[in-house]
Structures are given as structure tokens and as C-alpha cells.
Short mmCIF file of C-alpha atoms in Angstrom, two decimals:
data_model
loop_
_atom_site.label_atom_id
_atom_site.label_comp_id
_atom_site.label_asym_id
_atom_site.label_seq_id
_atom_site.Cartn_x
_atom_site.Cartn_y
_atom_site.Cartn_z
CA MET A 1 12.96 -16.51 10.05
CA TYR A 2 12.55 -17.69 13.62
CA VAL A 3 14.92 -15.97 16.05
CA LYS A 4 14.91 -17.52 19.52
CA GLY A 5 15.17 -14.97 22.30
CA MET A 6 13.78 -12.03 20.32
CA THR A 7 11.01 -11.34 22.82
CA TRP A 8 11.20 -7.57 23.45
CA LYS A 9 11.12 -4.58 21.12
CA SER A 10 14.52 -3.56 22.40
CA CYS A 11 15.84 -6.89 21.02
CA ALA A 12 15.13 -5.55 17.58
CA ILE A 13 17.71 -2.81 17.91
CA GLY A 14 20.76 -5.09 18.06
CA ILE A 15 19.49 -7.39 15.34
CA ARG A 16 18.53 -4.46 13.12
CA VAL A 17 21.97 -2.84 13.53
CA LYS A 18 23.72 -6.06 12.43
CA LEU A 19 21.42 -7.05 9.56
CA LYS A 20 20.87 -3.65 7.93
CA ARG A 21 24.61 -3.55 7.13
CA LEU A 22 24.37 -6.58 4.84
CA LYS A 23 24.67 -5.59 1.15
CA PHE A 24 21.59 -7.55 0.04
CA VAL A 25 19.20 -5.98 2.61
CA ASP A 26 16.81 -3.37 1.20
CA THR A 27 16.85 -0.77 3.98
CA LYS A 28 14.19 1.31 2.19
CA ARG A 29 11.55 -1.33 3.00
CA TYR A 30 10.02 -2.08 6.39
CA LYS A 31 12.08 -0.46 9.16
CA SER A 32 15.69 -0.47 7.94
CA GLY A 33 14.97 -3.60 5.91
CA LEU A 34 13.48 -5.70 8.71
CA ASP A 35 10.02 -6.46 9.99
CA MET A 36 10.00 -8.09 13.42
CA ASP A 37 7.23 -9.67 15.46
CA VAL A 38 8.41 -10.20 19.04
CA LYS A 39 5.27 -12.12 19.99
CA THR A 40 6.11 -14.90 17.53
CA GLN A 41 9.90 -14.23 17.43
CA LEU A 42 9.67 -14.03 13.63
CA LEU A 43 11.74 -11.71 11.46
CA THR A 44 11.19 -10.80 7.81
CA LEU A 45 14.20 -9.54 5.90
CA ALA A 46 13.61 -7.29 2.85
CA LEU A 47 15.93 -8.07 -0.04
CA LYS A 48 17.08 -5.74 -2.77
CA PRO A 49 15.67 -6.64 -6.21
CA GLY A 50 17.56 -9.52 -7.78
CA GLN A 51 19.52 -10.26 -4.61
CA LYS A 52 19.70 -13.53 -2.72
CA PRO A 53 20.52 -13.64 0.99
CA ASP A 54 23.70 -15.17 2.31
CA ASP A 55 22.11 -17.48 4.89
CA LYS A 56 25.35 -18.07 6.77
CA LEU A 57 26.02 -14.35 7.05
CA VAL A 58 22.44 -13.67 8.20
CA ALA A 59 22.70 -16.39 10.86
CA LYS A 60 26.10 -15.16 12.06
CA SER A 61 24.82 -11.57 12.27
CA ILE A 62 21.84 -12.66 14.38
CA TYR A 63 24.05 -14.75 16.64
CA ASP A 64 26.55 -11.89 17.00
CA ALA A 65 23.64 -9.67 18.10
CA GLY A 66 23.05 -12.13 20.96
CA TYR A 67 20.17 -14.20 19.59
CA ILE A 68 19.74 -17.70 18.22
CA PRO A 69 18.86 -18.14 14.54
CA VAL A 70 16.73 -21.30 14.54
CA GLU A 71 15.26 -21.58 11.06
CA TRP A 72 14.43 -19.62 7.93
CA TYR A 73 11.49 -20.04 5.58
CA SER A 74 10.98 -20.02 1.83
CA MET A 75 8.06 -20.44 -0.54
CA GLU A 76 8.53 -23.51 -2.71
CA LYS A 77 5.88 -24.59 -5.17
CA GLY A 78 3.33 -22.44 -3.37
CA LYS A 79 4.07 -23.91 0.07
CA LEU A 80 6.01 -22.59 3.03
CA LYS A 81 9.12 -24.65 3.74
CA ALA A 82 11.25 -24.44 6.91
CA HIS A 83 15.05 -24.75 6.75
CA ALA A 84 17.03 -25.28 9.95
CA TYR A 85 20.20 -23.27 10.48
CA PRO A 86 23.32 -25.39 11.12
CA LYS A 87 24.61 -25.90 14.65
CA LEU A 88 25.53 -22.69 16.43
CA LYS A 89 29.18 -23.58 17.02
CA LYS A 90 29.84 -22.52 13.43
CA TRP A 91 28.53 -19.00 14.10
CA VAL A 92 30.48 -18.17 17.24
CA SER A 93 32.87 -15.27 16.65
CA ASN A 94 36.45 -15.69 17.77
CA PRO A 95 37.45 -13.14 20.42
#
């Protein structure tokens, strides 16, 4: 997925803390279930076998960590397809 603002390695800490808590994340893969490339601002989330991600929960967790979830990707019929996350107003936590 593309995470706007994830430009430093230290950014990964907050995102990793939020996402590794999700029940469908396989924390035994990558580094606590996430592979991050700050040069491209791309994040790969490892899923437990047979699990599907909750896209709304992933987006909210990224936003709560202080970053902007822009889009996520899937392989469909052998091709990479981009999916935009809904408007950010939906992800803002109530104080």
C-alpha cells in the first residue's frame, strides 16, 4: 500500500506498532508483519494464512499513527490493481 508521509525509518515505528496488533497480521513474517520502503512510501503487510485484511481497519490504524493511507494494491488476473482508500474524514478518531 502507498502511505503518504512515510519518508523516514522512524516513521515505521508508529505504523508498525499500530498494524502489528491487528489479528490478521502475520507478525512472524518480515519485521513484525510489515515490510516498509521509505524511498517509495510503500508498505507490504504480511497476512496470516487464510486471512483477509480489514481495509478500513488498516487505513484507520495508519491514519491514527499519523500518516495518510492513499491506496492499496491487489493482484487480479495476473495484474496489479490499485484501490483508493475512501476520504480521510472517515478515519479520524474522535477525541
